Amino acid sequence: MFAVHLMAFYFSKLKEDQIKKVDRFLYHMRLSDDTLLDIMRRFRAEMEKGLAKDTNPTAAVKMLPTFVRAIPDGSENGEFLSLDLGGSKFRVLKVQVAEEGKRHVQMESQFYPTPNEIIRGNGTELFEYVADCLADFMKTKDLKHKKLPLGLTFSFPCRQTKLEEGVLLSWTKKFKARGVQDTDVVSHLTKAMRRHKDMDVDILALVNDTVGTMMTCAYDDPYCEVGVIIGTGSNACYMEDMSNIDLVEGDEGRMCINTEWGAFGDDGALGDIRTEFDRELDLGSLNPGKQLFEKMISGLYLGELVRLILLKMAKAGLLFGGEKSSALHTKGKIETRHVAAMEKYKEGLANTREILVDLGLEPSEADCIAVQHVCTIVSFRSANLCAAALAAILTRLRENKKVERLRTTVGMDGTLYKIHPQYPKRLHKVVRKLVPSCDVRFLLSESGSTKGAAMVTAVASRVQAQRKQIDRVLALFQLTREQLVDVQAKMRAELEYGLKKKSHGLATVRMLPTYVCGLPDGTEKGKFLALDLGGTNFRVLLVKIRSGRRSVRMYNKIFAIPLEIMQGTGEELFDHIVQCIADFLDYMGLKGASLPLGFTFSFPCRQMSIDKGTLIGWTKGFKATDCEGEDVVDMLREAIKRRNEFDLDIVAVVNDTVGTMMTCGYEDPNCEIGLIAGTGSNMCYMEDMRNIEMVEGGEGKMCINTEWGGFGDNGCIDDIRTRYDTEVDEGSLNPGKQRYEKMTSGMYLGEIVRQILIDLTKQGLLFRGQISERLRTRGIFETKFLSQIESDRLALLQVRRILQQLGLDSTCEDSIVVKEVCGAVSRRAAQLCGAGLAAIVEKRREDQGLEHLRITVGVDGTLYKLHPHFSRILQETVKKLAPRCDVTFMLSEDGSGKGAALITAVAKRLQQAQKEN
Ligand code: BG6
Ligand code: BG6
Ligand code: GLC
Ligand code: GLC
């Protein structure tokens, strides 16, 4: 009995001595609670540094956005391939998610070796090897005939700009293949897979192992929002609020951030904590100076740290009687599994002896106790450091959520965490001590990170399918060159048709003579009134033209025309116009003055002279009764009479295209075309009299108002009209009419966009499938909104804000789609308009028998002026379709009122001359 006691006493004394000895030797590795709290604070600062745009480039902890935006919600399904590369084992898997509506995942997998010559050789060969393994797997599992999406778990730091791409920042751990750093890993693998002609695999997602782990665990526990790996390497990811992620546009919801905490300290932030052993280990590693935090923690390094310590202690005579074996001198001889075995609860000491003997040492009882304690200190430090960093993440999560207590789950994986007997317990305990305000559940990922990667792939594959649906819709608006050439040819044919006496009456492009026979020559002068009705604004103007100097002074006032007047009776409309004139005269102090007036009336009128115009039919947003078939000049005169306050001499009625051509022609005599791309769409040009069969005389030229908006009303461009165009047409004031205008002008583009958005929403591709009242409202997308949405200078958030102003509650993804839809619709409009214009310039060139034509087009209209791309695309199209015409586009700065006044001046002069004769 006594002997037993003595033995026990002796042993505990021995143990105490050894422990003291080691503690003294490794005091620097034992971290106090205060130190841990300090590390936790430092890591929090590092996270912020990595998240902010300005500081990210120099941050050691890179905080990489992963483009994984949500944890699984159970709706994921499908069959996927998966690769898991970068941990201690390389695996290829087939994952079946949620078969027959059950929340259930089935996996089949195969391990493949990763020899050093492959993982540290040539990058191309590495990926070819990976592709070969995949091919082998598919062959064994009889999957080669299937087209399967693949999720790649790649456990290295990658900078991602989307889910299916990742640029390797640097190799870590055991890998160091040449020619991969700074390149996209997915492209490498895709290229390598192309060598296997019988394999049809689409890589949809690249995920870090931490992300895979978090997703794996989140499939079973929806509270899981953190993933931690303590294996060969060490790292963590967590769900961060989008509003805190500077590097990704958008502020809605959350995104998983791969912290790459292994690099914590690479900028010297842990200098005071690292020991001489850490420094030595680092120097002998594949990546000196890098992953300094990881090198204090993870499985690849723990054994080596122990070896370096034992060697030093032996050298100092503190172990093995000062003896060292050659194995103890050899790098890598002690591995993490050895450390784990030595720390085993009961057999630990026996294991230690065995391991030391295997290393060629002759350990005493005391040595074994000391060595065991070295292991404990090293692995304890690892758990402490991990706990500190994890505590920082948990605190951030709690603060992001603005809650007192955080209930959360951390998904865990990695061999060190799994095989080390004490590790999990220690880690959990320290975390709970450091963040007492968090109720943390640690959930071990039983099935590795692949299950989670499959969830990510499942979501990606759903997104891809939806993308295809969206692309199918947008494709309807993409016109080929052949289609545009065809439009040009058809427009050309219609122009000719409208000029001929026989066909003129039936023509859809009406080709209306305007009785404007020449451009201003600079001799015009006088004071004129002008009206400008039919565009976005109704304006009354006073125009003073001074001869000789080609200078014009204008005063104008914009008046509103309420909808009920635009669509009321003709009398009401013209009374309102006269009321506005009276206001203007009053405002200008011209009451009672009788001035000549030019009336810009932007609707199709049949003219028999310059001062007579019978309205053929309303277009755009007007539909006042009792006007069609009437002379609008008479209607205006009668309204003036009804008012009986002033008299005006209405000299000319002018289409806005004609007014625009004249405005520009005053400055550039080469301007023989007027184009409006605004609320409506139309064009006029100077035609040789000999070609105008409806008007007598063969000398000189006359301006023809083409009214090309009606192009296609006979069905000739139905092949390029979409169901959305039909919808817009049917909902308009003039169904079946102005089909070309409805595809090209401001008043309708927004409506087409709205129809597409409604359809995409119905298909569940937008606005969470909810069609809001606002989206049902006609006319919400005015030209100015389209122009804003498409502006390149606008960030996504601003687009979203515009949509919100319009009452459309959109996510950032929605905003991207809306912008694309606007782009497709406006692009087609510009191209169609360009094809029309190409038809006219080519006609003019051919009519004059010219090799090359130089001509100026005077342009006006909000679409042309405000839209960021319309004018450019229009011009490019003309250039492509009419390469032999040198077309200059001249923006009309002063509106068509000026032109109308110039026409009035000329007409007045002619009137005068006639009277005098
Ligand atoms: C596995 C995961 O379970 O754990 C891998 O599937 C991960 O994706 C690995 O890399 C990490 O642990 P270790 O110890 O293998 O590096
Ligand atoms: C204005 C002209 O500048 O542009 C009007 O003065 C013309 O006559 C108008 O109708 C066309 O553009 P929008 O976009 O206002 O229809
Ligand atoms: C290394 C890698 C990291 C990975 C971790 C765990 O730290 O850089 O991406 O998550 O190892 O495998
Ligand atoms: C409509 C009108 C036309 C006008 C054009 C531009 O197409 O019918 O006359 O020129 O809009 O405002």
Coordinates of N, CA, C and O and ligand atoms in Angstrom, one line a residue, residues 86-87 154-157 170 172-173 208-210 229 231-236 258 260 262 291 294, ligand 3:
G86 N -8.4 20.4 -52.2 CA -7.6 21.4 -51.4 C -7.6 21.0 -49.9 O -6.7 21.6 -49.2
G87 N -8.4 20.1 -49.5 CA -8.3 19.6 -48.1 C -7.3 18.4 -48.1 O -6.5 18.3 -49.0
F154 N -13.1 24.4 -53.9 CA -11.7 24.7 -54.1 C -11.2 25.5 -52.9 O -11.6 26.6 -52.7
S155 N -10.4 24.8 -52.1 CA -10.1 25.4 -50.8 C -8.9 26.3 -50.7 O -7.9 26.0 -50.0
F156 N -8.9 27.3 -51.6 CA -7.9 28.3 -51.6 C -8.5 29.6 -51.8 O -9.6 29.8 -52.3
P157 N -7.7 30.7 -51.5 CA -8.3 32.0 -51.6 C -8.5 32.4 -53.0 O -7.5 32.5 -53.8
S170 N -3.5 33.2 -54.2 CA -2.2 32.5 -53.9 C -2.5 31.1 -53.5 O -3.5 30.8 -52.9
T172 N -2.0 28.0 -51.0 CA -1.7 27.9 -49.6 C -1.5 26.4 -49.3 O -1.6 25.6 -50.2
K173 N -1.2 26.1 -48.0 CA -1.1 24.7 -47.6 C 0.0 24.0 -48.5 O 1.0 24.5 -48.7
N208 N -15.5 27.9 -51.7 CA -14.5 27.6 -50.7 C -15.0 26.5 -49.8 O -16.2 26.4 -49.6
D209 N -14.1 25.7 -49.2 CA -14.6 24.6 -48.3 C -15.3 25.2 -47.1 O -16.3 24.5 -46.6
T210 N -15.0 26.4 -46.6 CA -15.7 26.9 -45.5 C -17.2 27.2 -45.9 O -18.1 26.9 -45.1
I229 N -13.2 25.9 -40.8 CA -12.4 24.7 -41.1 C -11.2 24.7 -40.2 O -10.5 25.7 -40.2
G231 N -8.5 22.1 -40.3 CA -8.0 20.9 -40.9 C -6.6 21.1 -41.3 O -5.8 21.7 -40.6
T232 N -6.3 20.7 -42.6 CA -4.9 20.9 -43.1 C -4.7 22.4 -43.0 O -3.6 22.9 -42.6
G233 N -5.6 23.2 -43.4 CA -5.6 24.7 -43.3 C -6.6 25.1 -42.3 O -7.4 24.3 -41.8
S234 N -6.7 26.4 -42.1 CA -7.8 26.9 -41.2 C -8.4 28.2 -41.8 O -7.6 29.0 -42.3
N235 N -9.7 28.3 -41.7 CA -10.4 29.4 -42.3 C -11.8 29.5 -41.8 O -12.3 28.5 -41.3
A236 N -12.5 30.6 -42.1 CA -13.9 30.7 -41.7 C -14.6 31.6 -42.7 O -14.0 32.5 -43.4
N258 N -15.9 34.9 -47.4 CA -14.8 33.9 -47.1 C -13.7 34.8 -46.5 O -13.0 35.5 -47.2
E260 N -10.8 34.1 -45.2 CA -9.4 33.7 -45.4 C -8.6 34.2 -44.2 O -7.5 34.9 -44.3
G262 N -6.7 32.7 -42.4 CA -5.3 32.1 -42.3 C -4.2 33.2 -42.5 O -3.1 33.0 -42.0
Q291 N 0.2 33.3 -44.6 CA -0.7 32.5 -43.8 C -0.1 32.3 -42.4 O -0.1 31.2 -41.9
E294 N -2.7 30.9 -39.9 CA -2.9 29.5 -40.2 C -1.8 28.6 -39.7 O -2.0 27.5 -39.2
Ligands
GLC3 C1 -6.4 27.6 -46.4 C2 -7.1 28.2 -47.7 C3 -8.5 28.4 -47.4 C4 -9.2 27.2 -46.9 C5 -8.5 26.7 -45.7 C6 -9.1 25.4 -45.2 O1 -6.4 28.6 -45.4 O2 -6.4 29.4 -48.0 O3 -9.1 28.8 -48.6 O4 -10.5 27.4 -46.6 O5 -7.1 26.5 -46.0 O6 -9.0 24.4 -46.1

